[in-house]
Short mmCIF file of C-alpha atoms and ligand atoms in Angstrom, two decimals:
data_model
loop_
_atom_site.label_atom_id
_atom_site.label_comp_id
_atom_site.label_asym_id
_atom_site.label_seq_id
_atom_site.Cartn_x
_atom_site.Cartn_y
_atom_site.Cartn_z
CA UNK Y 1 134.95 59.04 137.53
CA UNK Y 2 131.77 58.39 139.16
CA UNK Y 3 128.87 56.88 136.69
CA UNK Y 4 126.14 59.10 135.28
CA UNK Y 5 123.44 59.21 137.36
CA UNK Y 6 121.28 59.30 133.86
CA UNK Y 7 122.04 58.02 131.14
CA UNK Y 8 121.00 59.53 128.00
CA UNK Y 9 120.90 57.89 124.31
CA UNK Y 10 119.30 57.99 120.81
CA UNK Y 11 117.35 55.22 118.82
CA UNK Y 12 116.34 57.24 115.74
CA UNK Y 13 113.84 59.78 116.94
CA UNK Y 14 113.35 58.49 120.26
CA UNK Y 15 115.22 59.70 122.90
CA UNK Y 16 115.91 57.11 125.84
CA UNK Y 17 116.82 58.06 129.31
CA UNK Y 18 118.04 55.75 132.00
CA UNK Y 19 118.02 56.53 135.59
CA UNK Y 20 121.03 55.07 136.92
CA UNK Y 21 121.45 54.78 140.66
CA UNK Y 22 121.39 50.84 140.79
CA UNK Y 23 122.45 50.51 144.55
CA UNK Y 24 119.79 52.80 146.23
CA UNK Y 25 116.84 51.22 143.44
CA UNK Y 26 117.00 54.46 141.49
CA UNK Y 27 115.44 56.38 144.89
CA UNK Y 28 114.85 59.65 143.27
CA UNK Y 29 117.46 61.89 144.99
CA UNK Y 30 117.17 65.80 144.62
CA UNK Y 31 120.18 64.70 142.08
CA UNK Y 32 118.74 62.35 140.14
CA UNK Y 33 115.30 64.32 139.67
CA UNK Y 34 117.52 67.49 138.10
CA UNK Y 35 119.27 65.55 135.78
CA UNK Y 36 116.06 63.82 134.87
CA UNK Y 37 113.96 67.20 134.36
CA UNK Y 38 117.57 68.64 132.39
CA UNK Y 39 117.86 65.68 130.01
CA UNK Y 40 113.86 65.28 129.23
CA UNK Y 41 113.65 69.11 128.29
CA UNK Y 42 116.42 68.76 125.87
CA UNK Y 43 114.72 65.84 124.20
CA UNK Y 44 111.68 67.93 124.32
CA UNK Y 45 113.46 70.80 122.85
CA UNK Y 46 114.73 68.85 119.84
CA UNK Y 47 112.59 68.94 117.16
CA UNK Y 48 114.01 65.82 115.91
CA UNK Y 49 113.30 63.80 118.83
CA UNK Y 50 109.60 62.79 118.66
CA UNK Y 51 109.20 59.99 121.69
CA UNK Y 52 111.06 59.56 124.69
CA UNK Y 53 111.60 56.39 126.54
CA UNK Y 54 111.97 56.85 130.59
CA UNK Y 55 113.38 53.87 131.91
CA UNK Y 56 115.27 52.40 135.23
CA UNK Y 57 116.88 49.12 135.76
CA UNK Y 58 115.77 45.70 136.00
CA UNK Y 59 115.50 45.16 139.51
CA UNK Y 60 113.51 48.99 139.47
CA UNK Y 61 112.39 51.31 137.59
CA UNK Y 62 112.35 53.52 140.92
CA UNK Y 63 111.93 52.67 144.99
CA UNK Y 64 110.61 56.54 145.53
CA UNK Y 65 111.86 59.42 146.94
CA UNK Y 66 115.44 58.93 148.47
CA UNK Y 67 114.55 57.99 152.04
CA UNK Y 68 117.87 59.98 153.11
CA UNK Y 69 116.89 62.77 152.01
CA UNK Y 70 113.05 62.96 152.98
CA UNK Y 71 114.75 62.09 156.45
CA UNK Y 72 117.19 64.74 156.84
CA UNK Y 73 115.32 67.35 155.26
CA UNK Y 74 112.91 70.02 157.06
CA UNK Y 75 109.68 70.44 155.62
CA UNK Y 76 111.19 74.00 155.11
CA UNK Y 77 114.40 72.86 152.96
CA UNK Y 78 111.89 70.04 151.15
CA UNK Y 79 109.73 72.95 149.86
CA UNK Y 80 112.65 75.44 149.64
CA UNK Y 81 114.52 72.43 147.05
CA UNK Y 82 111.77 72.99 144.49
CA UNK Y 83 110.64 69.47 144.47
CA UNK Y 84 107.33 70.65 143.36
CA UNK Y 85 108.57 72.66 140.86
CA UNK Y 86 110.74 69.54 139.16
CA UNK Y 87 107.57 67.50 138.85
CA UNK Y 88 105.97 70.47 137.58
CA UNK Y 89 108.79 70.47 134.77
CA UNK Y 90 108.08 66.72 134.17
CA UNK Y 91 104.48 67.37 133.61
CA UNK Y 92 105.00 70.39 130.97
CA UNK Y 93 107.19 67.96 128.54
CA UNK Y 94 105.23 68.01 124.63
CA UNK Y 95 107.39 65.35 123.31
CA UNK Y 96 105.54 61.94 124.76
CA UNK Y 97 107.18 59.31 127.26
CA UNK Y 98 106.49 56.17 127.59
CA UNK Y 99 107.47 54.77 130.86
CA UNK Y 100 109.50 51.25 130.58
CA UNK Y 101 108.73 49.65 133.78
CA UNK Y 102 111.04 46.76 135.56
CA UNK Y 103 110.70 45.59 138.90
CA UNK Y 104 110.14 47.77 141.48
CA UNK Y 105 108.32 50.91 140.68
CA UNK Y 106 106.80 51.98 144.21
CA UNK Y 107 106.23 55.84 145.52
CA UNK Y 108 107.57 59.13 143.84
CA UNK Y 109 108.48 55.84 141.44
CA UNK Y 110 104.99 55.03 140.52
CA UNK Y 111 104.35 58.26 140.61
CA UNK Y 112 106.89 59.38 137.75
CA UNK Y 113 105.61 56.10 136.14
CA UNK Y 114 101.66 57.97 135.98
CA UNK Y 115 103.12 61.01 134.93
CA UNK Y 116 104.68 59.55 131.98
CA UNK Y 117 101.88 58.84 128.95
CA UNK Y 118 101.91 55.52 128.88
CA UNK Y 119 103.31 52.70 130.69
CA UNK Y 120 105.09 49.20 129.50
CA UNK Y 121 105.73 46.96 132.15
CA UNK Y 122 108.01 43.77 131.92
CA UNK Y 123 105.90 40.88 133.94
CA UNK Y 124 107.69 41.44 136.96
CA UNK Y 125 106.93 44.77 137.79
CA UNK Y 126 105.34 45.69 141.12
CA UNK Y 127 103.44 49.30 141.39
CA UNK Y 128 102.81 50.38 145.04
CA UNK Y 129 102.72 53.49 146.94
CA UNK Y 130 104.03 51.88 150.51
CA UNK Y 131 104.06 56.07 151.75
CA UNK Y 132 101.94 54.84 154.68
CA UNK Y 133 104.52 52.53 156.12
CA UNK Y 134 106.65 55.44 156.43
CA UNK Y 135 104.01 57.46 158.59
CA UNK Y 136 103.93 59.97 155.56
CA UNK Y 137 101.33 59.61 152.21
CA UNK Y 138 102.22 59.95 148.50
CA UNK Y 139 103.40 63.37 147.90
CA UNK Y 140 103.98 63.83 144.29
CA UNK Y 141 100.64 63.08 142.95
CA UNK Y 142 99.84 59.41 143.51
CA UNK Y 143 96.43 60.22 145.43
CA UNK Y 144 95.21 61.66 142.63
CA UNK Y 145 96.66 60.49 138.86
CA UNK Y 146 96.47 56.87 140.75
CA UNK Y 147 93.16 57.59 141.51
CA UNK Y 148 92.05 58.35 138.57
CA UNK Y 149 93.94 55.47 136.88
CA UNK Y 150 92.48 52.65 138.66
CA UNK Y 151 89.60 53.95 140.34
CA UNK Y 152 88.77 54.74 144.22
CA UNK Y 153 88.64 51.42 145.75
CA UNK Y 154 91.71 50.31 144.25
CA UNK Y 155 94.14 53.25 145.26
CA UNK Y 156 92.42 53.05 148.83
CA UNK Y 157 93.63 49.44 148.83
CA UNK Y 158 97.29 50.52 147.68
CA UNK Y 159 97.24 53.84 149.62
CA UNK Y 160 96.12 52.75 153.12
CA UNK Y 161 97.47 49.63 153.53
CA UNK Y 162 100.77 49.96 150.91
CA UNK Y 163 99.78 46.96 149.23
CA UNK Y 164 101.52 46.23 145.68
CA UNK Y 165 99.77 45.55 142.22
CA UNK Y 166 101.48 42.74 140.01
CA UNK Y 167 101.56 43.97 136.21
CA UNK Y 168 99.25 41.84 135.78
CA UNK Y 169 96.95 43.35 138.34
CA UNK Y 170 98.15 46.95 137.23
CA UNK Y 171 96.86 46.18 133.58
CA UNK Y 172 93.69 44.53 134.25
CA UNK Y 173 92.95 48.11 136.90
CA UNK Y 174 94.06 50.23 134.06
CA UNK Y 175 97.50 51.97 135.29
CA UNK Y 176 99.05 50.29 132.57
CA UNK Y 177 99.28 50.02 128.75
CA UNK Y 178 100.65 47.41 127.79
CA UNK Y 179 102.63 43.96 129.90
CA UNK Y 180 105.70 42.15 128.09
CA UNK Y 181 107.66 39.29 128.93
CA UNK Y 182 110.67 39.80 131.61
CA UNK Y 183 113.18 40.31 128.94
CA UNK Y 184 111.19 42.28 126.13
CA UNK Y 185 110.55 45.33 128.61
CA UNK Y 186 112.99 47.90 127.23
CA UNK Y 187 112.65 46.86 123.83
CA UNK Y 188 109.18 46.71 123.46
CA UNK Y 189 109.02 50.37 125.03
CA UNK Y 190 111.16 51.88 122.45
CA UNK Y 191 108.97 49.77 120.21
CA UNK Y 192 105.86 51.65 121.01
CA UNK Y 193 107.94 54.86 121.15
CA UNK Y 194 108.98 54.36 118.09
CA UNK Y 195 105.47 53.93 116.48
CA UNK Y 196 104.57 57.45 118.06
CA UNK Y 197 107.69 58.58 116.93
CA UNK Y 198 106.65 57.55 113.29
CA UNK Y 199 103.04 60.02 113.63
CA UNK Y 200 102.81 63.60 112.68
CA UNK Y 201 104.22 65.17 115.86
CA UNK Y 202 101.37 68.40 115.44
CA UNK Y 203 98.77 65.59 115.66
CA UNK Y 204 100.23 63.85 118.52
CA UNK Y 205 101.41 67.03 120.75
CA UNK Y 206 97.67 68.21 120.11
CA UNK Y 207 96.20 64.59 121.21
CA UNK Y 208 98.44 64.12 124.39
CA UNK Y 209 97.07 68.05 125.31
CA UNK Y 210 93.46 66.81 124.47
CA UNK Y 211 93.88 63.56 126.56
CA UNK Y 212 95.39 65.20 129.75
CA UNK Y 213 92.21 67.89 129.53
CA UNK Y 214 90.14 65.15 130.13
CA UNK Y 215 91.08 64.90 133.99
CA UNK Y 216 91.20 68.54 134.15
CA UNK Y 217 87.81 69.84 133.02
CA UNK Y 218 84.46 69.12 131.86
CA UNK Y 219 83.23 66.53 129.54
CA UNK Y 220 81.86 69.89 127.27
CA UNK Y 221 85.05 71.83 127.54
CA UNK Y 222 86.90 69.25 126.79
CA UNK Y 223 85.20 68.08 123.59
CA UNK Y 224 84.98 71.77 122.74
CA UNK Y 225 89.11 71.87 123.49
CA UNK Y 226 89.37 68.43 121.34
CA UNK Y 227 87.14 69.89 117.87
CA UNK Y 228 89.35 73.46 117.78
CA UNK Y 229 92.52 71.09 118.03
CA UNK Y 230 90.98 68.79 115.43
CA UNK Y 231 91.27 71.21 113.06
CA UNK Y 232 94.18 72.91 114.04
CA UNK Y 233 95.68 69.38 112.93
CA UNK Y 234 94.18 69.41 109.90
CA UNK Y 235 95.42 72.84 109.15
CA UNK Y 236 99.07 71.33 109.34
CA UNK Y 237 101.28 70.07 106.64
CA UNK Y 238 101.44 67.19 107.82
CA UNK Y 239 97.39 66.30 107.53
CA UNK Y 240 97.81 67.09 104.15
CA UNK Y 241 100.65 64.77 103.47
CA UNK Y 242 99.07 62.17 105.57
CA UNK Y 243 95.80 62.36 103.87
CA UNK Y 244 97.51 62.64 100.32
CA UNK Y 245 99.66 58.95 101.31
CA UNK Y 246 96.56 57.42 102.10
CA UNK Y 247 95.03 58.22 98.93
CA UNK Y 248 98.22 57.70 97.24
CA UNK Y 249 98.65 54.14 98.57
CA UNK Y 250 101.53 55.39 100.46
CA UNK Y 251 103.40 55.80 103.74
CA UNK Y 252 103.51 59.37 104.64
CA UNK Y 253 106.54 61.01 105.68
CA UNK Y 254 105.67 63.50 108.69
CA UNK Y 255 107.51 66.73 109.12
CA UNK Y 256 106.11 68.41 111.80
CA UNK Y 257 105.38 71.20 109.69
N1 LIG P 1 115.28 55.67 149.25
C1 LIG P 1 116.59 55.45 149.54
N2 LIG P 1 117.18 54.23 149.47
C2 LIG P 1 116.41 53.19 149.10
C3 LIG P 1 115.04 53.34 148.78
C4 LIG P 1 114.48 54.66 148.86
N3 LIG P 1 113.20 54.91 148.53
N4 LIG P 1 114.54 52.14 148.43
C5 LIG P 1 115.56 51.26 148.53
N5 LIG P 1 116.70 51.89 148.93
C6 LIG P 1 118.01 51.31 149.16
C7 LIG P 1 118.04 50.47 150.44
O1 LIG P 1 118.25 51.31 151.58
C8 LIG P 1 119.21 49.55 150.17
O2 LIG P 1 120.40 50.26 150.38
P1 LIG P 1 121.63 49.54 151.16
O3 LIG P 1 122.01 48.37 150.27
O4 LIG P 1 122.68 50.62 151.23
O5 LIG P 1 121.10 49.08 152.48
C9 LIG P 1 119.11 49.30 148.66
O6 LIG P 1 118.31 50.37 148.13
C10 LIG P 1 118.42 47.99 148.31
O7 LIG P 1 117.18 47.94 149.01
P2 LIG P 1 116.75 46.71 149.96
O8 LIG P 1 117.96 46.09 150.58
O9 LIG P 1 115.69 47.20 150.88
O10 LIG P 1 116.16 45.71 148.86
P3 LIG P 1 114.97 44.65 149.03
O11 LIG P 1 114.94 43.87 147.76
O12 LIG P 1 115.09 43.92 150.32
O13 LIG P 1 113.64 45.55 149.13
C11 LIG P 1 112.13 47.34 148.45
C12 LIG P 1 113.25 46.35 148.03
C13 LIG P 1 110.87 46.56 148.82
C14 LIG P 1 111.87 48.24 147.27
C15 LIG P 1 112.61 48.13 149.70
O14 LIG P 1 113.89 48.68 149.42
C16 LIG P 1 111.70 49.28 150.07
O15 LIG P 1 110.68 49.06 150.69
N6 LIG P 1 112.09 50.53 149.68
C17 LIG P 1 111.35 51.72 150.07
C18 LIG P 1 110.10 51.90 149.21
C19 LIG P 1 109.33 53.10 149.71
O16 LIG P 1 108.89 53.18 150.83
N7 LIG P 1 109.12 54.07 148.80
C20 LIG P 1 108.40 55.30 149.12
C21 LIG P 1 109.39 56.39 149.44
S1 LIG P 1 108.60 57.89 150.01
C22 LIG P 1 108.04 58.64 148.60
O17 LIG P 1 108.22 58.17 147.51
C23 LIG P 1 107.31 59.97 148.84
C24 LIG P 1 106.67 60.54 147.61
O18 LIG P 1 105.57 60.20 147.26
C25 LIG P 1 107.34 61.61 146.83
#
């Protein structure tokens, strides 16, 4: 039987998901991308899952969009697949992801990578969107959430001439959270998804929502958005337990009530 193209397991509360096409660097196939939006909207749909890890292999978290396919494909069929409408699916998940980043993470890659909320990247991971060496330009988002991650003159550096960051470089410009040694990368993701996983999940769903406003509106609307979900937390069982256990000298024990 062939092997899962994703695979999918538990660590507690956090859900981890694996793409697994090793041979082709995870190239995100019309395949792969279903099972991934099938497997994250179950997690998301579990109450009891509270973080999700997204992860690839060592050699790559993802080379992009399968080159086959962008090849044989039409612009008709392309648009026709709903390839929009997967990313679009990506984008609506509550539960967070943190994105655990090994080698090559270049393309629709890096651009699943931004989607995510956060990214951990082992030392030798290398972010790029090489589009422009194809005669094509990033298609799924990387003009803009890379953009806005490290700033104009940097994505007009990686855009136009395909150049790759180093994690190193991707940290100090911003597109990433947090860089671990070569071996720590997985761990230390389900680490930090762990910690969020820990957290009242009203309070986090409601500061994800706030956070993603803030590239989508105005500074007012958004601060307006963040106070009326302020207390909407506070109105939540679990600010009351969470102020109680501080007061209590104790660790509070979330519900998501
Ligand atoms: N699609 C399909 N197959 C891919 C792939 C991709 N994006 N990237 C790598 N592969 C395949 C290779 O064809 C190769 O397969 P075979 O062994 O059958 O020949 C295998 O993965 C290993 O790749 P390499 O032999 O090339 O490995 P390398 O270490 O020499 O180079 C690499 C690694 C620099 C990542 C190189 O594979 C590469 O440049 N890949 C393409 C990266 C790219 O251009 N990505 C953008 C795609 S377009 C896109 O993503 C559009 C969008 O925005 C939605």
């Amino acid at each position: 039987m062939a092997d899962p193209i994703v695979l999918v397991e538990r660590d507690g509360r956090v859900g981890v998901v694996t793409m697994n096409r090793p041979k082709q660097l995870n190239a995100l196939s019309g395949e792969l991308m279903d099972a991934l939006v099938a497997t994250l909207r179950e997690f998301d749909s579990d109450p009891d899952t509270r973080a999700i890890v997204l992860g690839g292999g060592e050699r790559a978290f993802a080379a992009g969009a399968d080159i086959g396919e962008l090849s044989a494909g039409t612009p008709v069929t392309l648009y026709e697949s709903g390839h929009l409408e997967r990313w679009e699916a990506i984008r609506a998940v509550r539960t967070p992801i943190v994105a655990a980043v090994s080698g090559f993470c270049l393309g629709g890659g890096c651009e699943l990578a931004m989607l995510c909320d956060l990214i951990v990247a082992s030392e030798t991971a290398k972010f790029g969107q090489p589009e422009i060496n194809l005669g094509v330009l990033p298609g799924a988002g990387g003009t803009q959430r890379l953009t806005r991650a490290v700033g104009k003159a940097v994505a007009m550096d990686m855009i136009l001439t395909g150049r790759m960051l180093s994690a190193r470089e991707a940290l100090a410009h911003g597109l990433v959270a947090r860089v671990v040694a070569r071996e720590a990368w997985l761990a230390e993701a389900k680490r930090v998804a762990g910690e969020i996983a820990a957290k009242g999940p009203v309070a986090v769903h409601l500061a994800k929502e706030a956070i993603d406003a803030a590239f989508e509106v105005p500074l007012s609307a958004g601060v307006e958005l963040e106070r009326k979900s302020f207390f909407l937390a506070r109105a939540s069982e679990d600010a009351d337990e969470g102020l109680k256990a501080f007061l209590e000298k104790r660790k509070p024990d979330f519900t998501g009530r």
